[in-house]
Short mmCIF file of C-alpha atoms in Angstrom, two decimals:
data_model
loop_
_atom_site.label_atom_id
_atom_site.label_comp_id
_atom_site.label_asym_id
_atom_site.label_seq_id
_atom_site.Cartn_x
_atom_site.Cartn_y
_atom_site.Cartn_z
CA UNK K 23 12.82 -6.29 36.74
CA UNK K 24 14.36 -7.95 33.40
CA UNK K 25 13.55 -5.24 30.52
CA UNK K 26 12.55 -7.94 27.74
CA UNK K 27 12.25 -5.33 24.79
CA UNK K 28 12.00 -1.07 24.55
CA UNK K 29 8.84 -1.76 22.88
CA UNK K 30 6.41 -4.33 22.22
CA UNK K 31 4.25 -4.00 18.92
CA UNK K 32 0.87 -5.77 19.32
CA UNK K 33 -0.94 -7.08 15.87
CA UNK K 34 1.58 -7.84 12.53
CA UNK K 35 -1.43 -6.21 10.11
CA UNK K 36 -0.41 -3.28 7.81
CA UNK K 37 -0.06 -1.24 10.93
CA UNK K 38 1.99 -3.69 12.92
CA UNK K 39 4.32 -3.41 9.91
CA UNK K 40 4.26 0.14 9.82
CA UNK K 41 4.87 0.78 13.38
CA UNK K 42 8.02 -1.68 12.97
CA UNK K 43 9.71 -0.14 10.44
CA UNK K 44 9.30 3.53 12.16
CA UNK K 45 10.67 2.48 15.41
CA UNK K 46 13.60 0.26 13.74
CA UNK K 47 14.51 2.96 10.90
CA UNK K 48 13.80 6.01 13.18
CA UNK K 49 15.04 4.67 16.53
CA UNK K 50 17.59 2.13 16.33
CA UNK K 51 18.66 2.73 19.33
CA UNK K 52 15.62 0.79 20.80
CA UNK K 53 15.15 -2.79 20.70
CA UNK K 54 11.41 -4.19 19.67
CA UNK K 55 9.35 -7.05 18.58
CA UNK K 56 5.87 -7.48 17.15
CA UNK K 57 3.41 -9.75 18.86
CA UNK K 58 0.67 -11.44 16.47
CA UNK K 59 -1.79 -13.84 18.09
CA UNK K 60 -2.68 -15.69 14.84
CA UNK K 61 -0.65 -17.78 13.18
CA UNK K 62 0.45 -15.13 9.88
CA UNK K 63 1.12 -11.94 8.68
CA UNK K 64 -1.35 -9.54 7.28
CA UNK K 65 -4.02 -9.09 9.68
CA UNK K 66 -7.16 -8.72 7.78
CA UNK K 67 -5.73 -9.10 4.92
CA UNK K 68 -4.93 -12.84 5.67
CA UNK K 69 -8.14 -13.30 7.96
CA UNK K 70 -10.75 -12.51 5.04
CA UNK K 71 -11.09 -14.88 2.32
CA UNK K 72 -14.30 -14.30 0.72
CA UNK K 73 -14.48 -14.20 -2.87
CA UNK K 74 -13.80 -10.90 -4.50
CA UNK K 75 -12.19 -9.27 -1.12
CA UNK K 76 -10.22 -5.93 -2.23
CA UNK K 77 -8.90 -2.37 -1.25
CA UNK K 78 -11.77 0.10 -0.36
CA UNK K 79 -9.44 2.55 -0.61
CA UNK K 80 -6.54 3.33 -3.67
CA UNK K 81 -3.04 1.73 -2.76
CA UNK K 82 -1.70 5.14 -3.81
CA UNK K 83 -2.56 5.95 -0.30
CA UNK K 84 -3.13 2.78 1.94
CA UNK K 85 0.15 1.63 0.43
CA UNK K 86 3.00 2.31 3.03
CA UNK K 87 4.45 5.39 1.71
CA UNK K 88 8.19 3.78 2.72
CA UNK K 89 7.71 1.12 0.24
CA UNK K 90 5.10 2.55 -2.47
CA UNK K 91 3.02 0.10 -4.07
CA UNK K 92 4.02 -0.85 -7.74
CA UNK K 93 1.09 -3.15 -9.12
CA UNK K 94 -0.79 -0.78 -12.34
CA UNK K 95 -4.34 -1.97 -10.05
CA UNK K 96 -5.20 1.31 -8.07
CA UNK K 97 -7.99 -0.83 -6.53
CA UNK K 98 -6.42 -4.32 -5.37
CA UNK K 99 -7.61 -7.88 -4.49
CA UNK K 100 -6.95 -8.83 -1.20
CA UNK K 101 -4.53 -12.06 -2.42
CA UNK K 102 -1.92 -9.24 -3.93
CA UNK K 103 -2.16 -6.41 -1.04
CA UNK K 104 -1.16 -9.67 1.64
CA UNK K 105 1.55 -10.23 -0.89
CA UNK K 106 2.51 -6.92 -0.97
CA UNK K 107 2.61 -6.14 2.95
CA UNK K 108 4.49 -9.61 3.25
CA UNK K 109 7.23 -8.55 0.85
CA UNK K 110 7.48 -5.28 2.65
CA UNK K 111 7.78 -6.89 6.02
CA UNK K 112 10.56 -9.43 4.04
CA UNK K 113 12.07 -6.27 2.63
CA UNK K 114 12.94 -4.37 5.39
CA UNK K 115 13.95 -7.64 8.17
CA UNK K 116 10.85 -7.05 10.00
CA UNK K 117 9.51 -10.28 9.22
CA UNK K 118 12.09 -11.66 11.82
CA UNK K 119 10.89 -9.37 14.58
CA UNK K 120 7.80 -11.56 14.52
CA UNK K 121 6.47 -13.62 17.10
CA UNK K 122 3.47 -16.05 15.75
CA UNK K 123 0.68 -17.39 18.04
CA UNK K 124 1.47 -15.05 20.90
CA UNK K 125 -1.98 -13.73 22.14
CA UNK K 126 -1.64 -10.55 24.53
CA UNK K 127 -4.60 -11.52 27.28
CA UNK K 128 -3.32 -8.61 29.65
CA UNK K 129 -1.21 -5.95 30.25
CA UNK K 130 -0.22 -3.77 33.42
CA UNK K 131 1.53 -1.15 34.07
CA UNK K 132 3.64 -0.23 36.98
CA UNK K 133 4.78 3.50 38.17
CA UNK K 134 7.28 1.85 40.63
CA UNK K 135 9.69 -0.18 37.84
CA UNK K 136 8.16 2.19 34.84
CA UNK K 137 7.46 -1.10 32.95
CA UNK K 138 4.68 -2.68 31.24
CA UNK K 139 4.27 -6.52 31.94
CA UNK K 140 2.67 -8.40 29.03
CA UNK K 141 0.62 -12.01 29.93
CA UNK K 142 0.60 -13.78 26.60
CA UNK K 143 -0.91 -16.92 26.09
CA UNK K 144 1.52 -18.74 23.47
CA UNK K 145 -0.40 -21.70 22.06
CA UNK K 146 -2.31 -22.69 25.41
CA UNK K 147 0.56 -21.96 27.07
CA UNK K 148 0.81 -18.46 29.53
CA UNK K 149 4.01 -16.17 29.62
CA UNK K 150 5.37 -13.26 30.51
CA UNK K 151 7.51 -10.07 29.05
CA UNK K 152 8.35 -6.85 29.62
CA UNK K 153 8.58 -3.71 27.85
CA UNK K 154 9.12 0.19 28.51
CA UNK K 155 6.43 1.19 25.09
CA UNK K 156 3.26 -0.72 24.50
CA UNK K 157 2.08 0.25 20.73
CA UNK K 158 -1.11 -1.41 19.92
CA UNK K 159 -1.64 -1.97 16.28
CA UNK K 160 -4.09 -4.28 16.68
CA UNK K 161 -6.78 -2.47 14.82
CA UNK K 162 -10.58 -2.10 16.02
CA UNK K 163 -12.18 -4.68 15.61
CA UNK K 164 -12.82 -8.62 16.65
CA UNK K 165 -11.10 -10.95 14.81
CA UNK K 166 -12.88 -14.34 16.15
CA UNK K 167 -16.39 -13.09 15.46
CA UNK K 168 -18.34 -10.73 13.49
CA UNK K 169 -21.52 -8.64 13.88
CA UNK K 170 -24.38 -11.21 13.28
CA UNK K 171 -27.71 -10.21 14.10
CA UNK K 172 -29.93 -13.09 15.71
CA UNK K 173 -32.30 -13.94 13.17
CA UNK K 174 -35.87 -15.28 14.02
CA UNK K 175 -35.74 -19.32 13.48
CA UNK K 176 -32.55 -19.47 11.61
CA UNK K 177 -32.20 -22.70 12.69
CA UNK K 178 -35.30 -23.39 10.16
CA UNK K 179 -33.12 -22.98 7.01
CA UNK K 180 -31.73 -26.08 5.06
CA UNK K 181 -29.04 -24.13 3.73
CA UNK K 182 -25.30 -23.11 4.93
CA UNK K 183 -25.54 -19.42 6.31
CA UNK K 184 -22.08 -17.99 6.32
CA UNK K 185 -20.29 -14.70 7.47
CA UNK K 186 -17.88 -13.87 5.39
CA UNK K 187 -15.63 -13.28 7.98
CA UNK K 188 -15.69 -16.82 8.52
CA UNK K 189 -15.76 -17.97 4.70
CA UNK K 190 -15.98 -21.82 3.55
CA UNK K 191 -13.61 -21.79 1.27
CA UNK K 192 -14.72 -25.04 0.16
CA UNK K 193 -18.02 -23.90 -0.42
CA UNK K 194 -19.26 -24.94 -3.94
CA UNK K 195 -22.22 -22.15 -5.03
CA UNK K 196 -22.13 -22.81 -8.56
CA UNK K 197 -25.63 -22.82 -9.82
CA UNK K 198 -27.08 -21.95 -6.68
CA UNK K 199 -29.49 -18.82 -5.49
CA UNK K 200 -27.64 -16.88 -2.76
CA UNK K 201 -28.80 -13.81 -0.88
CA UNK K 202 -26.35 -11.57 0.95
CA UNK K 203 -27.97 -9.76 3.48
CA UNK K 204 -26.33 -6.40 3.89
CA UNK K 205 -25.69 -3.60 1.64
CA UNK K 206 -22.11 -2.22 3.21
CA UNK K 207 -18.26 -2.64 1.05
CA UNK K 208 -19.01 -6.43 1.69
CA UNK K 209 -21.92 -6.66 0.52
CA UNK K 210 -21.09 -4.82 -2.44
CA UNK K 211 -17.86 -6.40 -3.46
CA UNK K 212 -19.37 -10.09 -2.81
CA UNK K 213 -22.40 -9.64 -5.30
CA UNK K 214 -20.62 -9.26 -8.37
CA UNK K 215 -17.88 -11.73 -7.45
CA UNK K 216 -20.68 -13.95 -7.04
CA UNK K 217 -22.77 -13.67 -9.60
CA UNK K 218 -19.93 -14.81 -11.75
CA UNK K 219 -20.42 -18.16 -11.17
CA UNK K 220 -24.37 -18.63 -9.52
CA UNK K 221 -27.37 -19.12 -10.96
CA UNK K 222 -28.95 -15.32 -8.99
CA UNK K 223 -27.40 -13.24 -6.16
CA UNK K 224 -29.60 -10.58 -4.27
CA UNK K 225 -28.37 -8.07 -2.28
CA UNK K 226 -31.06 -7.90 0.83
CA UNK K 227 -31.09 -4.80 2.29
CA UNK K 228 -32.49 -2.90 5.16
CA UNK K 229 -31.65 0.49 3.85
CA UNK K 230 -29.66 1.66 0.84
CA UNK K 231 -26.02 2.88 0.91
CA UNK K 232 -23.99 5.23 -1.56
CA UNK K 233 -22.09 3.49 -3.89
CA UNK K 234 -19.34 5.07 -6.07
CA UNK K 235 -17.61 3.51 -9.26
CA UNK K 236 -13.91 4.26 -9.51
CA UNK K 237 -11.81 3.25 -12.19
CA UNK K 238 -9.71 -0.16 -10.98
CA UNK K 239 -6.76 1.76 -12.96
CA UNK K 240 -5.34 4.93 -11.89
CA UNK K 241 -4.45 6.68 -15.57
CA UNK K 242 -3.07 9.38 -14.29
CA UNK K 243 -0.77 7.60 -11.67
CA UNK K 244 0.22 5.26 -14.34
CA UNK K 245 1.63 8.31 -16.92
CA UNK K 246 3.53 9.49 -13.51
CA UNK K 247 4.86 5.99 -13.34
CA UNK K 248 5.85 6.07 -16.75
CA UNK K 249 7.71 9.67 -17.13
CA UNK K 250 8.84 10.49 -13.75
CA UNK K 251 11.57 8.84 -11.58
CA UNK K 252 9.28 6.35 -8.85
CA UNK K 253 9.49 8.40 -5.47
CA UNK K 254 8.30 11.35 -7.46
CA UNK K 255 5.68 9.58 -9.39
CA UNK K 256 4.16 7.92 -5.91
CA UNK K 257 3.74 11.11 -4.10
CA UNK K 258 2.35 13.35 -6.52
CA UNK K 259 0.04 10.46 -6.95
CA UNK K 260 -0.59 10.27 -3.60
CA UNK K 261 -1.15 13.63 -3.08
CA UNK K 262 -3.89 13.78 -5.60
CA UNK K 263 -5.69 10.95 -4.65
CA UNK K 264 -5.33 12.46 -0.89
CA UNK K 265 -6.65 15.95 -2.05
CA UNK K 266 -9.40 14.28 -4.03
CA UNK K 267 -10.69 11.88 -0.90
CA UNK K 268 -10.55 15.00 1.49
CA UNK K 269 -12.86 16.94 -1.09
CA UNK K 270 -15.05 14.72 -1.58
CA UNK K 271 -15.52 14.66 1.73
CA UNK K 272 -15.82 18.29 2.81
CA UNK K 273 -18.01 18.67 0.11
CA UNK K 274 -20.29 15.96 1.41
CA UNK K 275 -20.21 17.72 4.66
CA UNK K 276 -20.67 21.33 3.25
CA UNK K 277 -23.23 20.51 0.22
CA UNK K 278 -24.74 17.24 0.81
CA UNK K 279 -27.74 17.62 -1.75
CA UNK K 280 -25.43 18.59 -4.44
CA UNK K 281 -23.10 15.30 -3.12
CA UNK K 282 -26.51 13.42 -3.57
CA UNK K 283 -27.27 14.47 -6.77
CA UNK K 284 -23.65 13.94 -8.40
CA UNK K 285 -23.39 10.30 -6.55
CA UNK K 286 -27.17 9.48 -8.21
CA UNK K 287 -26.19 10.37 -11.78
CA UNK K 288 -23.04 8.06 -10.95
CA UNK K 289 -25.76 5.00 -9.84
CA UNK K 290 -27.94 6.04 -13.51
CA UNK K 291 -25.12 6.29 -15.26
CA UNK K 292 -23.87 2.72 -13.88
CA UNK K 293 -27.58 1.05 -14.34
CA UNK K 294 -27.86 2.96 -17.36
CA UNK K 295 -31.55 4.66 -16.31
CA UNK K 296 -32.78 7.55 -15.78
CA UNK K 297 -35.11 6.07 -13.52
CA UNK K 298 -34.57 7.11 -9.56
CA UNK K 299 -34.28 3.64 -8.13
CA UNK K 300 -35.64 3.30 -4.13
CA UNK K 301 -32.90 0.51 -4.00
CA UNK K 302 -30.21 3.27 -4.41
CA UNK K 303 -31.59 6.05 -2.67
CA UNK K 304 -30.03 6.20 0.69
CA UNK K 305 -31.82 7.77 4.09
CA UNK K 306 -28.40 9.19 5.18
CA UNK K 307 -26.59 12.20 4.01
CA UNK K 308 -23.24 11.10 1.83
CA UNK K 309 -20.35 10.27 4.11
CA UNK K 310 -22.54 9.89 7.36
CA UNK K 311 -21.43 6.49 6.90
CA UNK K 312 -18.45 5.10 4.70
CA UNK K 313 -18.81 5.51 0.73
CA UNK K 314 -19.11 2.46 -0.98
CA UNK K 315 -16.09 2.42 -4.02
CA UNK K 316 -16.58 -0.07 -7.06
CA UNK K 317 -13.78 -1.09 -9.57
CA UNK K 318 -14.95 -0.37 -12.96
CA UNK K 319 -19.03 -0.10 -11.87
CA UNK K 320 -18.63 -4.40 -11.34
CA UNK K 321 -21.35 -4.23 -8.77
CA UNK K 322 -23.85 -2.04 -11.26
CA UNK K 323 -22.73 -4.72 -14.40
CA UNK K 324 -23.84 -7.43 -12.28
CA UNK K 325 -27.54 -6.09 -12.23
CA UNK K 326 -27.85 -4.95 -14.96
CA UNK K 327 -26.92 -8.42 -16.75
CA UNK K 328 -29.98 -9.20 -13.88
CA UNK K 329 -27.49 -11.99 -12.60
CA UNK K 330 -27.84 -9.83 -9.03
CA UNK K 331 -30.49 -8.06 -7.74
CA UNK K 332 -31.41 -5.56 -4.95
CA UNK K 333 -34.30 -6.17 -2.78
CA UNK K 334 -35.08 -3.21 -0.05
CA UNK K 335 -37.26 -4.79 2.60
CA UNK K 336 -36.95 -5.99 6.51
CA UNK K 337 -36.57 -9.88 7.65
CA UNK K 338 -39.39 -11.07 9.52
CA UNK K 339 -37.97 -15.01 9.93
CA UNK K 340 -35.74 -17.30 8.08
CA UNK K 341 -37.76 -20.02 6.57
CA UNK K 342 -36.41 -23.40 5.50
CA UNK K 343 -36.21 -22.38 2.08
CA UNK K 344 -35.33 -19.54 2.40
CA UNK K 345 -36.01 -15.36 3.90
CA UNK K 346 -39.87 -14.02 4.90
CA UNK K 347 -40.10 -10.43 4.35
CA UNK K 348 -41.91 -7.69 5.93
CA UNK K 349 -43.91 -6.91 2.32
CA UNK K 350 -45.19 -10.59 2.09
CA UNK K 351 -43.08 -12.34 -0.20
CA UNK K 352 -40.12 -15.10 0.67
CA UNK K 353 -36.70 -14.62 -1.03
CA UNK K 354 -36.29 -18.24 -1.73
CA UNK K 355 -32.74 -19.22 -1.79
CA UNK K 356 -29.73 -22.16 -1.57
CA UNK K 357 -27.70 -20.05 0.24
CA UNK K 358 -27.70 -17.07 2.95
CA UNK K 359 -24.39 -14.80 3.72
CA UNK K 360 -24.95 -12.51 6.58
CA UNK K 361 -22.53 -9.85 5.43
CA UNK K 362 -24.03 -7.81 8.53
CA UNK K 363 -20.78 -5.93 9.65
CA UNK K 364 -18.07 -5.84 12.28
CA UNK K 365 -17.87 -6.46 15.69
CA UNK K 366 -15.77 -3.65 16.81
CA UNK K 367 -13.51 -4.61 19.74
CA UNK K 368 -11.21 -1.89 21.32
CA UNK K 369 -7.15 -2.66 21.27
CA UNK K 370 -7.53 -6.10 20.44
CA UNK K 371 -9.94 -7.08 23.54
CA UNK K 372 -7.33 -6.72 25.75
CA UNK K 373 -7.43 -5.96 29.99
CA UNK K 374 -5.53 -2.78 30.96
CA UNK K 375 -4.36 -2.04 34.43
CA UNK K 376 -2.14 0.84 35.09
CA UNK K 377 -0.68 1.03 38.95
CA UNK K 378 -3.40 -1.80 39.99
CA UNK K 379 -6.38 -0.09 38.77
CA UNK K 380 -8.18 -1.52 35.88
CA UNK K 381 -8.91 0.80 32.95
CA UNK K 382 -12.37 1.57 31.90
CA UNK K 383 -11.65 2.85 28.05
CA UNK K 384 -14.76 5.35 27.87
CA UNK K 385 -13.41 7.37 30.75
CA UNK K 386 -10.10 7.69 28.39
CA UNK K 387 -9.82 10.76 26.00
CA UNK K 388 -7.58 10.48 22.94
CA UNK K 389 -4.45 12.88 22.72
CA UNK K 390 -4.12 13.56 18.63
CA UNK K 391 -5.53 10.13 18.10
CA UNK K 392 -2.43 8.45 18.92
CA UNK K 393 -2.37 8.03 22.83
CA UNK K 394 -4.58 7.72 25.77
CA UNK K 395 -4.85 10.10 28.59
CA UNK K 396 -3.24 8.85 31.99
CA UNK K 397 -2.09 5.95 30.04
CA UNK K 398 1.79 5.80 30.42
CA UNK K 399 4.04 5.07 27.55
CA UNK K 400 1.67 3.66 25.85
CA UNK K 401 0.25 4.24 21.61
CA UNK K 402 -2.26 3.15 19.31
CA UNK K 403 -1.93 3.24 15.35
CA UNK K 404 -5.03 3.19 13.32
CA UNK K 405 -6.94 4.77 10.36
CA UNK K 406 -9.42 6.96 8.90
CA UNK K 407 -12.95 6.28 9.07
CA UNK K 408 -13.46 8.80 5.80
CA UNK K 409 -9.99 7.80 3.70
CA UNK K 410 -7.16 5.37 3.11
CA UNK K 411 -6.23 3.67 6.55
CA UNK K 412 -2.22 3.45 6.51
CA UNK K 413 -2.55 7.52 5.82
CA UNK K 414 -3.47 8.11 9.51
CA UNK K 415 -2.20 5.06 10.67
CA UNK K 416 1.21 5.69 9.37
CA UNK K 417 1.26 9.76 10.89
CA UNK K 418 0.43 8.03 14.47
CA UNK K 419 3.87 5.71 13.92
CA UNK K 420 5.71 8.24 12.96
CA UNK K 421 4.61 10.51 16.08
CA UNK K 422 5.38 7.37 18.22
CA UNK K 423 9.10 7.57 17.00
CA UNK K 424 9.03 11.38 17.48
CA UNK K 425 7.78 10.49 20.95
CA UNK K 426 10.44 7.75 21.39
CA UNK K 427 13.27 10.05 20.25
CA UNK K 428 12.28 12.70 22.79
CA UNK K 429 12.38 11.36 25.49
CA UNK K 430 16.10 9.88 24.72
CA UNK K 431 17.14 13.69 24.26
CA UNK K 432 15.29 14.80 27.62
CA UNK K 433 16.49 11.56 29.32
CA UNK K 434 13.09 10.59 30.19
CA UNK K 435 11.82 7.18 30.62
CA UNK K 436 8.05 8.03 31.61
CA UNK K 437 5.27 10.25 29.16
CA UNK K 438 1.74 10.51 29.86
CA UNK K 439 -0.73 12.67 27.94
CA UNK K 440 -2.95 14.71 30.78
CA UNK K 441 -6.77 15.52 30.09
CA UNK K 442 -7.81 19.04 32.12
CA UNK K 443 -11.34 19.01 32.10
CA UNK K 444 -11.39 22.77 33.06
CA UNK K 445 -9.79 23.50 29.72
CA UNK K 446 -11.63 20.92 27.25
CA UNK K 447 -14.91 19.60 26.62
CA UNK K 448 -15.27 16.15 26.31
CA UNK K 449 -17.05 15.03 22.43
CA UNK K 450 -17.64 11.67 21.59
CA UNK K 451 -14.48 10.17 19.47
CA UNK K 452 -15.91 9.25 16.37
CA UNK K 453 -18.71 11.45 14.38
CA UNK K 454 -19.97 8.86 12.26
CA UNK K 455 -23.06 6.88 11.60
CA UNK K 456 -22.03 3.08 11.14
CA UNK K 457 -23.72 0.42 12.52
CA UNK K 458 -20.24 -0.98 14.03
CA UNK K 459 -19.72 2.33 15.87
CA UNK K 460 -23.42 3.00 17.00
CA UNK K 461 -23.39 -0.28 18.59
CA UNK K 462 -19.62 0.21 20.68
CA UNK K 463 -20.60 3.88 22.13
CA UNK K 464 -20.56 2.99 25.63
CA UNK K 465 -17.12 1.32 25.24
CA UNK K 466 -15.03 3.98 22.99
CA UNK K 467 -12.75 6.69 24.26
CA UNK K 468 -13.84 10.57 24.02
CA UNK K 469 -12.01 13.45 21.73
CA UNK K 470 -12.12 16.94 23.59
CA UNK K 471 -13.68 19.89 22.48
CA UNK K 472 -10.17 21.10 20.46
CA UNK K 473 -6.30 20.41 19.50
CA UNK K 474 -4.40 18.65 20.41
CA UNK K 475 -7.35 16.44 21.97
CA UNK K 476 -9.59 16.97 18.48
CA UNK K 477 -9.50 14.11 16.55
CA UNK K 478 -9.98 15.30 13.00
CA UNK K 479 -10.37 13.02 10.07
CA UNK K 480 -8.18 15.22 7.86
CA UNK K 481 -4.62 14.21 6.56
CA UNK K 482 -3.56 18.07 6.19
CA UNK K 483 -4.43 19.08 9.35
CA UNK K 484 -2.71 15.74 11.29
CA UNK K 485 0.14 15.77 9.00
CA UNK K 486 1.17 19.02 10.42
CA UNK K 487 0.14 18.10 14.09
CA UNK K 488 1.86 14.97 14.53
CA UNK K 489 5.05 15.50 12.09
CA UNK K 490 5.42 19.28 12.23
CA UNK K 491 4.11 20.63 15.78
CA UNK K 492 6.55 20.30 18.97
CA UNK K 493 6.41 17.66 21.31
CA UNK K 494 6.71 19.64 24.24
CA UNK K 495 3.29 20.79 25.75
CA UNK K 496 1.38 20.77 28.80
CA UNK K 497 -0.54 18.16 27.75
CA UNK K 498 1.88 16.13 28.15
CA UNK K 499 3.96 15.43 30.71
CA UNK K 500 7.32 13.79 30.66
CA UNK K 501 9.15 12.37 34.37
#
């Protein structure tokens, strides 16, 4: 059977990007290409356009570590971090490796010619390639539709409702009353963005999340950047900002009341009241779901100059002017954004068959994070749930090429990780509270009870399992 390419890279977002230049500067021996089913670069960077849209995380660390991230902004607008992972991709040639409009609809794998065989469909057309490595980079989750709740006689309402997701970008809301219904990193970057131009935003929200203010500029990164030579300057300043995320973190976990207590004098300090606000309280302890970071306290500025709001309350119906609430009283508005979440949507919706047999993906357990067990020469890159995404995402490339290299030295063409239930316990693969991952539990892959089939959420600990520890283990098993 014609061998088409070593390995086939699925999705051209920051982590298609990544995973090209670590098999093409770590494995040149190996020819590759990266399949993208839209029609650009960037992934979600090019697929959101809302207004406002930036980095949740610092580019100190979702930055690609090969190509640091020069802009002053610590917290970026989406508009320059496309730029920035387009110049990379320009830098480096992998912009060539590219093929546009080439969705992956299925992909099998056979024992007898050790190949996978990709079915594409290539604008409305269907073709075929194969490959020896399938890495999907594809992210987690669906890029054609968000999460949007149904709600009761939204057909009643005279207005536009939007996702953001699926932003008008010829939508006109000077003036106008808008209500954005969610209180997640959407929400909370689209209020003050808003409110900029319309007459009142409110932020409608079932239950209130943590929010954070962080300064847009990183002072201490920029004095690196002034006295030290660049490499130097971008990974003590990674380092820092990595340390600083993973305590935060642990320290959520370990002390959440004192967590509470420092984030709440953040909110007072940022609303400038002493005054313990039910809108800002949240249910949850800090970090059971994702912390909410705002440039410069924007979001805070923007109610306090009572051009936003926050109303805490449930939706009973949409009315045509407007929301009815469970208290009584109708948000009356021009406009309604559902910024309700993600639709999560494992390696890139995809059909797996491996020797015939079609692959069920919560039977699956994840080996370090990075592969699948009894899934042949096959890899997935993505990110932390709790930190920057390109930190994990870019350890899981790097293992891949590790991986790669290997079995060239062993002259091996065939790895699959192997899952002994008599030795692990089988956990469920993410511990974490979002509404996104809540609703795809029946469809995600389990983490086992320990290393190497723990999955931890900690840079430290998978820096020195996927770059330092050997390949070689009985967990894996090489032919």
């Amino acid at each position: 059977m014609h061998v088409d390419y070593d390995v086939i890279i699925v999705g051209a977002g920051l982590s298609g990007v990544d995973a090209a230049y670590r098999v093409q500067s770590e494995c040149p021996h190996l020819s590759y290409t990266v399949l993208e089913a839209r029609d650009a670069i960037g992934g979600t960077w090019d697929l959101f356009k809302y207004p406002g849209i930036r980095s949740d995380s610092d580019m100190y660390t979702l930055g690609f570590p090969f190509y640091p991230w020069k802009n002053p902004k610590a917290i970026a607008d989406g508009p320059s971090i496309l730029s920035y992972i387009k110049e990379t991709a320009s830098h480096f040639g992998i912009d060539q490796k590219i093929q546009f409009n080439n969705r992956v609809m299925h992909a099998s794998w056979s024992d007898e010619s050790k190949l996978w065989t990709i079915q594409i469909n290539f604008n409305g057309s269907e073709k075929t390639m194969h490959c020896r490595f399938l890495f999907m980079t594809s992210g987690y989750y669906n890029y054609d539709h968000g999460y949007a709740p149904a709600f009761t006689n939204s057909e009643a309402f005279k207005g536009p409702i939007i996702h953001p997701q699926h932003w008008d970008e010829n939508l006109d809301y000077t003036d106008k009353d808008i209500v954005v219904i969610g209180s997640g990193a959407t929400a909370v970057t689209l209020v003050p963005e808003l409110a900029k131009k319309a007459n009142r935003v409110t932020m409608l929200q079932r239950s209130p999340t943590y929010i954070m203010t962080l300064p847009s500029t990183d002072k201490i990164a920029n004095f690196f950047n002034k006295w030290l030579p660049a490499k130097m300057a971008f990974r003590l300043t990674k380092w820092k900002n990595v340390l600083l995320s993973l305590f935060l973190y642990l320290y959520s976990k370990k002390k959440p009341e004192s967590m509470k207590a420092f984030l709440m004098k953040g909110v007072h300090r940022g609303l400038k009241t002493d005054k313990l606000d039910k809108h800002f309280t949240p249910r949850y302890n800090p970090w059971d779901q994702r912390l909410c970071l705002v440039p410069d306290g924007d979001f805070f500025k923007a109610v306090r100059s009572e051009k936003a709001q926050v109303v805490t309350d449930e939706i009973v119906q949409f009315t045509e002017n407007g929301i009815a609430l469970k208290s009584g009283k109708e948000l009356k508005t021009d406009i309604i954004i559902t910024a309700t979440g993600l639709k999560l949507q494992l390696l890139g919706g995809i059909s797996i068959t491996v020797n015939g047999k079609l692959i069920n993906t919560a039977k699956l357990h994840s080996y370090k994070g990075v592969m699948f067990s009894d899934m042949p020469n096959f890899a997935f890159a993505v990110g932390y749930t709790n930190a920057s995404w390109t930190l994990k995402c870019d350890l899981n490339c790097q293992f891949v090429a590790r991986i790669l290299n290997h079995m060239k030295d062993k002259n091996k063409s065939v790895v699959v990780p192997r899952f002994d239930e008599s030795i692990y316990g089988s956990e469920p693969l993410l511990d974490f509270d979002a509404g996104y991952v809540k609703r795809a539990l029946d469809s995600l892959p389990k983490q086992g009870s320990k290393k190497p089939w723990k999955v931890h959420q900690n840079y430290i600990k998978d820096t020195i399992s996927l770059r330092l520890e050997k390949i070689d283990n009985p967990n894996l098993e090489f032919s």
